Amino acid sequence: MVSRTVLSLPALRRTLAAGQVIPAHPLALTRRRRLDERYQRGLTRYYLAAGAGGLAVGVHTTQFGIHDPRVGLYRPVLELAALTATEGRRRPVLIAGICGGTPQALAESRVARDLGYDAGLLSLGGLGEWTEARLLRHAAAVAEVIPLVGFYLQPAVGGRALGIGFWRRFLEIDRLVAIKVAPFDRYRTLDVIRAVAESGRAREVSLYTGNDDQIVLDLLTPWKVGNAPTIRMAGGLLGQWACWTRRAVELLRRIHRLRGRTIAPSLMTLAARLTEANGAIFDVTHGFRGCIPGIHEVLRGQGLLRGTWCLDPAERLSPGQAEGIARVRGLYPDLTDDAFVEEHRDVWLG
């Protein structure tokens, strides 16, 4: 059993506001599609050694299939990550993915809370027929159990369009601590920014980019809405940061140091390169069908996974995707952390 005290609400807000790299944790499976505990723990150790300030477990990148009671992996996967996170000196923020209708979401929230998770990232995927009022009641109920991280998930992978009116009301939830902004759409991203600016809660509710196609621009932009104080995205909670995580940590530190200063053109070049790499990893050519296997392929190439297997056998790399990933790795080796992984991998997998 995990023995881990959750952060107090004020401490959690301060930690998130400081800005963290929070990888969306993948699921390590054997060839027979069973949990590979050795490699699952190895991934957790990799992220923490790379300097990640938090972990998001049970989210889209972990595969929503683990939430199916017939699969039976939700609690074991969360528990394994929480247990492994107690090994080091640093205390990462643990965020649990929460899905399903209200009874399921509340049950998952209790599991996460009891395992020492600090907050729940609430997916509204699969609830497309619900009214916005029902979604808001659902989110408020979850927030009574565990501090809430909102999630604007892009429609291509199961999300839905949610207007500024929804986000204004969402920001009235008292125990809301952050919003992951991941619609992969600049107009919809601005809706969330405006809602936060108008709410007056920018100091209480941190914004985290989940727009894997625009990571650097999201983090660099000082968002200014009317006379409201400037809003910045504090950090990122990203599937893209589930690989090459050491570089993500260096990137966020660099951006934090630059705030208020002139942005070098080289950083904009880096932004474009990272977007290009994400296009290959997330399989944009095929409508994101291979986004999770694409992350796996990078980790497999580094020896951090045995293969690219997913719970659903039909979820696999798309034609030409592996070649596209190899191409961007060859073009932009500065995006990778291969040397760091090579040096420490055996320890993490020990």
mmCIF file with all atom_site columns, C-alpha atoms in Angstrom, residues 154-309:
data_model
loop_
_atom_site.group_PDB
_atom_site.id
_atom_site.type_symbol
_atom_site.label_atom_id
_atom_site.label_alt_id
_atom_site.label_comp_id
_atom_site.label_asym_id
_atom_site.label_entity_id
_atom_site.label_seq_id
_atom_site.pdbx_PDB_ins_code
_atom_site.Cartn_x
_atom_site.Cartn_y
_atom_site.Cartn_z
_atom_site.occupancy
_atom_site.B_iso_or_equiv
_atom_site.pdbx_formal_charge
_atom_site.auth_seq_id
_atom_site.auth_comp_id
_atom_site.auth_asym_id
_atom_site.auth_atom_id
_atom_site.pdbx_PDB_model_num
ATOM 1   C CA . GLN A 1 154 ? -9.284  18.110 -28.808 1.00 0.00 ? 154 GLN A CA 1
ATOM 2   C CA . PRO A 1 155 ? -12.230 16.654 -30.748 1.00 0.00 ? 155 PRO A CA 1
ATOM 3   C CA . ALA A 1 156 ? -9.946  14.466 -32.926 1.00 0.00 ? 156 ALA A CA 1
ATOM 4   C CA . VAL A 1 157 ? -9.287  12.157 -29.961 1.00 0.00 ? 157 VAL A CA 1
ATOM 5   C CA . GLY A 1 158 ? -12.684 12.232 -28.283 1.00 0.00 ? 158 GLY A CA 1
ATOM 6   C CA . GLY A 1 159 ? -13.169 15.770 -26.982 1.00 0.00 ? 159 GLY A CA 1
ATOM 7   C CA . ARG A 1 160 ? -15.874 18.283 -27.860 1.00 0.00 ? 160 ARG A CA 1
ATOM 8   C CA . ALA A 1 161 ? -16.061 21.998 -28.545 1.00 0.00 ? 161 ALA A CA 1
ATOM 9   C CA . LEU A 1 162 ? -16.777 24.012 -25.390 1.00 0.00 ? 162 LEU A CA 1
ATOM 10  C CA . GLY A 1 163 ? -17.406 27.730 -25.663 1.00 0.00 ? 163 GLY A CA 1
ATOM 11  C CA . ILE A 1 164 ? -16.317 30.586 -23.459 1.00 0.00 ? 164 ILE A CA 1
ATOM 12  C CA . GLY A 1 165 ? -19.601 30.479 -21.554 1.00 0.00 ? 165 GLY A CA 1
ATOM 13  C CA . PHE A 1 166 ? -18.853 26.947 -20.425 1.00 0.00 ? 166 PHE A CA 1
ATOM 14  C CA . TRP A 1 167 ? -15.380 27.873 -19.225 1.00 0.00 ? 167 TRP A CA 1
ATOM 15  C CA . ARG A 1 168 ? -16.686 30.934 -17.364 1.00 0.00 ? 168 ARG A CA 1
ATOM 16  C CA . ARG A 1 169 ? -18.996 28.680 -15.371 1.00 0.00 ? 169 ARG A CA 1
ATOM 17  C CA . PHE A 1 170 ? -16.327 25.994 -14.993 1.00 0.00 ? 170 PHE A CA 1
ATOM 18  C CA . LEU A 1 171 ? -14.092 28.568 -13.321 1.00 0.00 ? 171 LEU A CA 1
ATOM 19  C CA . GLU A 1 172 ? -16.713 29.009 -10.585 1.00 0.00 ? 172 GLU A CA 1
ATOM 20  C CA . ILE A 1 173 ? -15.823 25.543 -9.213  1.00 0.00 ? 173 ILE A CA 1
ATOM 21  C CA . ASP A 1 174 ? -14.104 26.280 -5.918  1.00 0.00 ? 174 ASP A CA 1
ATOM 22  C CA . ARG A 1 175 ? -11.516 23.459 -5.857  1.00 0.00 ? 175 ARG A CA 1
ATOM 23  C CA . LEU A 1 176 ? -10.428 23.951 -9.459  1.00 0.00 ? 176 LEU A CA 1
ATOM 24  C CA . VAL A 1 177 ? -6.610  24.258 -9.425  1.00 0.00 ? 177 VAL A CA 1
ATOM 25  C CA . ALA A 1 178 ? -5.639  24.190 -13.111 1.00 0.00 ? 178 ALA A CA 1
ATOM 26  C CA . ILE A 1 179 ? -6.881  23.722 -16.668 1.00 0.00 ? 179 ILE A CA 1
ATOM 27  C CA . LYS A 1 180 ? -5.070  21.701 -19.305 1.00 0.00 ? 180 LYS A CA 1
ATOM 28  C CA . VAL A 1 181 ? -5.740  23.598 -22.528 1.00 0.00 ? 181 VAL A CA 1
ATOM 29  C CA . ALA A 1 182 ? -5.540  21.082 -25.358 1.00 0.00 ? 182 ALA A CA 1
ATOM 30  C CA . PRO A 1 183 ? -8.076  21.816 -28.112 1.00 0.00 ? 183 PRO A CA 1
ATOM 31  C CA . PHE A 1 184 ? -5.301  22.080 -30.757 1.00 0.00 ? 184 PHE A CA 1
ATOM 32  C CA . ASP A 1 185 ? -7.110  25.208 -31.946 1.00 0.00 ? 185 ASP A CA 1
ATOM 33  C CA . ARG A 1 186 ? -5.984  28.802 -31.329 1.00 0.00 ? 186 ARG A CA 1
ATOM 34  C CA . TYR A 1 187 ? -9.523  30.217 -31.231 1.00 0.00 ? 187 TYR A CA 1
ATOM 35  C CA . ARG A 1 188 ? -10.652 27.668 -28.631 1.00 0.00 ? 188 ARG A CA 1
ATOM 36  C CA . THR A 1 189 ? -7.471  28.188 -26.652 1.00 0.00 ? 189 THR A CA 1
ATOM 37  C CA . LEU A 1 190 ? -8.294  31.893 -26.526 1.00 0.00 ? 190 LEU A CA 1
ATOM 38  C CA . ASP A 1 191 ? -11.751 31.086 -25.153 1.00 0.00 ? 191 ASP A CA 1
ATOM 39  C CA . VAL A 1 192 ? -10.139 29.527 -22.073 1.00 0.00 ? 192 VAL A CA 1
ATOM 40  C CA . ILE A 1 193 ? -7.672  32.406 -21.728 1.00 0.00 ? 193 ILE A CA 1
ATOM 41  C CA . ARG A 1 194 ? -10.508 34.945 -21.861 1.00 0.00 ? 194 ARG A CA 1
ATOM 42  C CA . ALA A 1 195 ? -12.563 33.016 -19.336 1.00 0.00 ? 195 ALA A CA 1
ATOM 43  C CA . VAL A 1 196 ? -9.654  32.903 -16.883 1.00 0.00 ? 196 VAL A CA 1
ATOM 44  C CA . ALA A 1 197 ? -8.931  36.604 -17.374 1.00 0.00 ? 197 ALA A CA 1
ATOM 45  C CA . GLU A 1 198 ? -12.560 37.541 -16.768 1.00 0.00 ? 198 GLU A CA 1
ATOM 46  C CA . SER A 1 199 ? -12.896 35.226 -13.762 1.00 0.00 ? 199 SER A CA 1
ATOM 47  C CA . GLY A 1 200 ? -10.269 37.054 -11.711 1.00 0.00 ? 200 GLY A CA 1
ATOM 48  C CA . ARG A 1 201 ? -8.886  33.654 -10.650 1.00 0.00 ? 201 ARG A CA 1
ATOM 49  C CA . ALA A 1 202 ? -5.658  33.639 -12.651 1.00 0.00 ? 202 ALA A CA 1
ATOM 50  C CA . ARG A 1 203 ? -3.598  33.410 -9.449  1.00 0.00 ? 203 ARG A CA 1
ATOM 51  C CA . GLU A 1 204 ? -5.616  30.452 -8.180  1.00 0.00 ? 204 GLU A CA 1
ATOM 52  C CA . VAL A 1 205 ? -6.126  28.480 -11.391 1.00 0.00 ? 205 VAL A CA 1
ATOM 53  C CA . SER A 1 206 ? -2.986  27.708 -13.374 1.00 0.00 ? 206 SER A CA 1
ATOM 54  C CA . LEU A 1 207 ? -3.053  27.133 -17.099 1.00 0.00 ? 207 LEU A CA 1
ATOM 55  C CA . TYR A 1 208 ? -1.081  24.250 -18.562 1.00 0.00 ? 208 TYR A CA 1
ATOM 56  C CA . THR A 1 209 ? -0.599  23.785 -22.260 1.00 0.00 ? 209 THR A CA 1
ATOM 57  C CA . GLY A 1 210 ? -1.748  20.530 -23.740 1.00 0.00 ? 210 GLY A CA 1
ATOM 58  C CA . ASN A 1 211 ? -1.466  21.863 -27.280 1.00 0.00 ? 211 ASN A CA 1
ATOM 59  C CA . ASP A 1 212 ? 1.346   19.545 -28.351 1.00 0.00 ? 212 ASP A CA 1
ATOM 60  C CA . ASP A 1 213 ? 1.404   21.304 -31.734 1.00 0.00 ? 213 ASP A CA 1
ATOM 61  C CA . GLN A 1 214 ? 2.164   24.729 -30.220 1.00 0.00 ? 214 GLN A CA 1
ATOM 62  C CA . ILE A 1 215 ? 4.084   24.035 -27.003 1.00 0.00 ? 215 ILE A CA 1
ATOM 63  C CA . VAL A 1 216 ? 6.704   26.758 -27.225 1.00 0.00 ? 216 VAL A CA 1
ATOM 64  C CA . LEU A 1 217 ? 4.358   29.491 -28.442 1.00 0.00 ? 217 LEU A CA 1
ATOM 65  C CA . ASP A 1 218 ? 1.853   28.727 -25.701 1.00 0.00 ? 218 ASP A CA 1
ATOM 66  C CA . LEU A 1 219 ? 4.561   28.971 -23.046 1.00 0.00 ? 219 LEU A CA 1
ATOM 67  C CA . LEU A 1 220 ? 6.158   32.116 -24.476 1.00 0.00 ? 220 LEU A CA 1
ATOM 68  C CA . THR A 1 221 ? 2.999   34.138 -25.027 1.00 0.00 ? 221 THR A CA 1
ATOM 69  C CA . PRO A 1 222 ? 2.027   36.822 -22.484 1.00 0.00 ? 222 PRO A CA 1
ATOM 70  C CA . TRP A 1 223 ? -1.753  36.675 -22.934 1.00 0.00 ? 223 TRP A CA 1
ATOM 71  C CA . LYS A 1 224 ? -3.333  40.100 -22.404 1.00 0.00 ? 224 LYS A CA 1
ATOM 72  C CA . VAL A 1 225 ? -7.127  40.407 -22.364 1.00 0.00 ? 225 VAL A CA 1
ATOM 73  C CA . GLY A 1 226 ? -8.358  43.998 -22.000 1.00 0.00 ? 226 GLY A CA 1
ATOM 74  C CA . ASN A 1 227 ? -7.276  45.514 -18.698 1.00 0.00 ? 227 ASN A CA 1
ATOM 75  C CA . ALA A 1 228 ? -6.974  42.177 -16.901 1.00 0.00 ? 228 ALA A CA 1
ATOM 76  C CA . PRO A 1 229 ? -3.540  41.169 -15.596 1.00 0.00 ? 229 PRO A CA 1
ATOM 77  C CA . THR A 1 230 ? -1.298  39.352 -18.039 1.00 0.00 ? 230 THR A CA 1
ATOM 78  C CA . ILE A 1 231 ? -1.848  35.608 -18.106 1.00 0.00 ? 231 ILE A CA 1
ATOM 79  C CA . ARG A 1 232 ? 0.825   33.030 -18.877 1.00 0.00 ? 232 ARG A CA 1
ATOM 80  C CA . MET A 1 233 ? 0.696   29.291 -19.203 1.00 0.00 ? 233 MET A CA 1
ATOM 81  C CA . ALA A 1 234 ? 2.692   28.040 -16.249 1.00 0.00 ? 234 ALA A CA 1
ATOM 82  C CA . GLY A 1 235 ? 3.861   24.735 -17.702 1.00 0.00 ? 235 GLY A CA 1
ATOM 83  C CA . GLY A 1 236 ? 2.768   21.776 -19.748 1.00 0.00 ? 236 GLY A CA 1
ATOM 84  C CA . LEU A 1 237 ? 0.882   18.546 -19.213 1.00 0.00 ? 237 LEU A CA 1
ATOM 85  C CA . LEU A 1 238 ? 1.641   16.820 -22.467 1.00 0.00 ? 238 LEU A CA 1
ATOM 86  C CA . GLY A 1 239 ? 1.861   13.557 -24.321 1.00 0.00 ? 239 GLY A CA 1
ATOM 87  C CA . GLN A 1 240 ? 4.749   15.021 -26.311 1.00 0.00 ? 240 GLN A CA 1
ATOM 88  C CA . TRP A 1 241 ? 6.640   15.438 -23.047 1.00 0.00 ? 241 TRP A CA 1
ATOM 89  C CA . ALA A 1 242 ? 6.291   11.690 -22.383 1.00 0.00 ? 242 ALA A CA 1
ATOM 90  C CA . CYS A 1 243 ? 9.393   11.356 -24.542 1.00 0.00 ? 243 CYS A CA 1
ATOM 91  C CA . TRP A 1 244 ? 12.546  13.479 -24.690 1.00 0.00 ? 244 TRP A CA 1
ATOM 92  C CA . THR A 1 245 ? 11.545  14.682 -21.222 1.00 0.00 ? 245 THR A CA 1
ATOM 93  C CA . ARG A 1 246 ? 14.984  15.926 -20.239 1.00 0.00 ? 246 ARG A CA 1
ATOM 94  C CA . ARG A 1 247 ? 14.830  18.377 -23.133 1.00 0.00 ? 247 ARG A CA 1
ATOM 95  C CA . ALA A 1 248 ? 11.337  19.460 -22.060 1.00 0.00 ? 248 ALA A CA 1
ATOM 96  C CA . VAL A 1 249 ? 12.642  20.327 -18.593 1.00 0.00 ? 249 VAL A CA 1
ATOM 97  C CA . GLU A 1 250 ? 15.487  22.357 -20.095 1.00 0.00 ? 250 GLU A CA 1
ATOM 98  C CA . LEU A 1 251 ? 13.039  24.105 -22.428 1.00 0.00 ? 251 LEU A CA 1
ATOM 99  C CA . LEU A 1 252 ? 10.646  25.154 -19.676 1.00 0.00 ? 252 LEU A CA 1
ATOM 100 C CA . ARG A 1 253 ? 13.493  26.444 -17.515 1.00 0.00 ? 253 ARG A CA 1
ATOM 101 C CA . ARG A 1 254 ? 14.820  28.462 -20.455 1.00 0.00 ? 254 ARG A CA 1
ATOM 102 C CA . ILE A 1 255 ? 11.409  29.977 -21.131 1.00 0.00 ? 255 ILE A CA 1
ATOM 103 C CA . HIS A 1 256 ? 10.878  30.874 -17.476 1.00 0.00 ? 256 HIS A CA 1
ATOM 104 C CA . ARG A 1 257 ? 14.244  32.670 -17.449 1.00 0.00 ? 257 ARG A CA 1
ATOM 105 C CA . LEU A 1 258 ? 13.335  34.623 -20.576 1.00 0.00 ? 258 LEU A CA 1
ATOM 106 C CA . ARG A 1 259 ? 10.047  36.035 -19.378 1.00 0.00 ? 259 ARG A CA 1
ATOM 107 C CA . GLY A 1 260 ? 10.054  39.790 -19.753 1.00 0.00 ? 260 GLY A CA 1
ATOM 108 C CA . ARG A 1 261 ? 13.067  39.691 -22.060 1.00 0.00 ? 261 ARG A CA 1
ATOM 109 C CA . THR A 1 262 ? 13.562  39.694 -25.803 1.00 0.00 ? 262 THR A CA 1
ATOM 110 C CA . ILE A 1 263 ? 12.875  36.313 -27.395 1.00 0.00 ? 263 ILE A CA 1
ATOM 111 C CA . ALA A 1 264 ? 15.734  35.028 -29.524 1.00 0.00 ? 264 ALA A CA 1
ATOM 112 C CA . PRO A 1 265 ? 14.807  33.931 -33.074 1.00 0.00 ? 265 PRO A CA 1
ATOM 113 C CA . SER A 1 266 ? 16.464  30.586 -32.331 1.00 0.00 ? 266 SER A CA 1
ATOM 114 C CA . LEU A 1 267 ? 13.664  29.814 -29.886 1.00 0.00 ? 267 LEU A CA 1
ATOM 115 C CA . MET A 1 268 ? 11.096  30.341 -32.618 1.00 0.00 ? 268 MET A CA 1
ATOM 116 C CA . THR A 1 269 ? 13.073  27.983 -34.839 1.00 0.00 ? 269 THR A CA 1
ATOM 117 C CA . LEU A 1 270 ? 12.986  25.446 -32.025 1.00 0.00 ? 270 LEU A CA 1
ATOM 118 C CA . ALA A 1 271 ? 9.215   25.937 -31.772 1.00 0.00 ? 271 ALA A CA 1
ATOM 119 C CA . ALA A 1 272 ? 8.786   25.034 -35.436 1.00 0.00 ? 272 ALA A CA 1
ATOM 120 C CA . ARG A 1 273 ? 11.072  22.002 -35.158 1.00 0.00 ? 273 ARG A CA 1
ATOM 121 C CA . LEU A 1 274 ? 9.219   20.683 -32.124 1.00 0.00 ? 274 LEU A CA 1
ATOM 122 C CA . THR A 1 275 ? 5.900   21.092 -33.922 1.00 0.00 ? 275 THR A CA 1
ATOM 123 C CA . GLU A 1 276 ? 7.292   19.187 -36.898 1.00 0.00 ? 276 GLU A CA 1
ATOM 124 C CA . ALA A 1 277 ? 8.515   16.399 -34.641 1.00 0.00 ? 277 ALA A CA 1
ATOM 125 C CA . ASN A 1 278 ? 5.151   16.264 -32.906 1.00 0.00 ? 278 ASN A CA 1
ATOM 126 C CA . GLY A 1 279 ? 3.446   15.925 -36.274 1.00 0.00 ? 279 GLY A CA 1
ATOM 127 C CA . ALA A 1 280 ? 5.390   12.728 -36.924 1.00 0.00 ? 280 ALA A CA 1
ATOM 128 C CA . ILE A 1 281 ? 5.035   11.312 -33.412 1.00 0.00 ? 281 ILE A CA 1
ATOM 129 C CA . PHE A 1 282 ? 1.313   12.097 -33.132 1.00 0.00 ? 282 PHE A CA 1
ATOM 130 C CA . ASP A 1 283 ? 0.526   10.873 -36.664 1.00 0.00 ? 283 ASP A CA 1
ATOM 131 C CA . VAL A 1 284 ? -1.146  14.044 -37.890 1.00 0.00 ? 284 VAL A CA 1
ATOM 132 C CA . THR A 1 285 ? -1.182  12.664 -41.439 1.00 0.00 ? 285 THR A CA 1
ATOM 133 C CA . HIS A 1 286 ? -3.672  10.002 -40.374 1.00 0.00 ? 286 HIS A CA 1
ATOM 134 C CA . GLY A 1 287 ? -5.795  12.134 -38.051 1.00 0.00 ? 287 GLY A CA 1
ATOM 135 C CA . PHE A 1 288 ? -3.842  11.264 -34.872 1.00 0.00 ? 288 PHE A CA 1
ATOM 136 C CA . ARG A 1 289 ? -4.691  7.544  -35.116 1.00 0.00 ? 289 ARG A CA 1
ATOM 137 C CA . GLY A 1 290 ? -1.134  6.569  -34.197 1.00 0.00 ? 290 GLY A CA 1
ATOM 138 C CA . CYS A 1 291 ? -0.415  9.217  -31.556 1.00 0.00 ? 291 CYS A CA 1
ATOM 139 C CA . ILE A 1 292 ? 0.025   6.782  -28.637 1.00 0.00 ? 292 ILE A CA 1
ATOM 140 C CA . PRO A 1 293 ? 2.014   4.174  -30.615 1.00 0.00 ? 293 PRO A CA 1
ATOM 141 C CA . GLY A 1 294 ? 4.122   7.069  -31.909 1.00 0.00 ? 294 GLY A CA 1
ATOM 142 C CA . ILE A 1 295 ? 5.159   8.013  -28.372 1.00 0.00 ? 295 ILE A CA 1
ATOM 143 C CA . HIS A 1 296 ? 5.842   4.333  -27.731 1.00 0.00 ? 296 HIS A CA 1
ATOM 144 C CA . GLU A 1 297 ? 8.030   4.137  -30.821 1.00 0.00 ? 297 GLU A CA 1
ATOM 145 C CA . VAL A 1 298 ? 10.298  6.907  -29.548 1.00 0.00 ? 298 VAL A CA 1
ATOM 146 C CA . LEU A 1 299 ? 10.555  5.255  -26.127 1.00 0.00 ? 299 LEU A CA 1
ATOM 147 C CA . ARG A 1 300 ? 11.116  1.839  -27.703 1.00 0.00 ? 300 ARG A CA 1
ATOM 148 C CA . GLY A 1 301 ? 13.972  3.257  -29.753 1.00 0.00 ? 301 GLY A CA 1
ATOM 149 C CA . GLN A 1 302 ? 15.566  4.498  -26.525 1.00 0.00 ? 302 GLN A CA 1
ATOM 150 C CA . GLY A 1 303 ? 15.138  1.128  -24.810 1.00 0.00 ? 303 GLY A CA 1
ATOM 151 C CA . LEU A 1 304 ? 12.518  2.458  -22.374 1.00 0.00 ? 304 LEU A CA 1
ATOM 152 C CA . LEU A 1 305 ? 9.769   0.207  -23.755 1.00 0.00 ? 305 LEU A CA 1
ATOM 153 C CA . ARG A 1 306 ? 9.938   -3.300 -25.190 1.00 0.00 ? 306 ARG A CA 1
ATOM 154 C CA . GLY A 1 307 ? 7.490   -2.514 -27.993 1.00 0.00 ? 307 GLY A CA 1
ATOM 155 C CA . THR A 1 308 ? 4.715   -0.237 -29.197 1.00 0.00 ? 308 THR A CA 1
ATOM 156 C CA . TRP A 1 309 ? 1.830   -2.485 -28.107 1.00 0.00 ? 309 TRP A CA 1
#
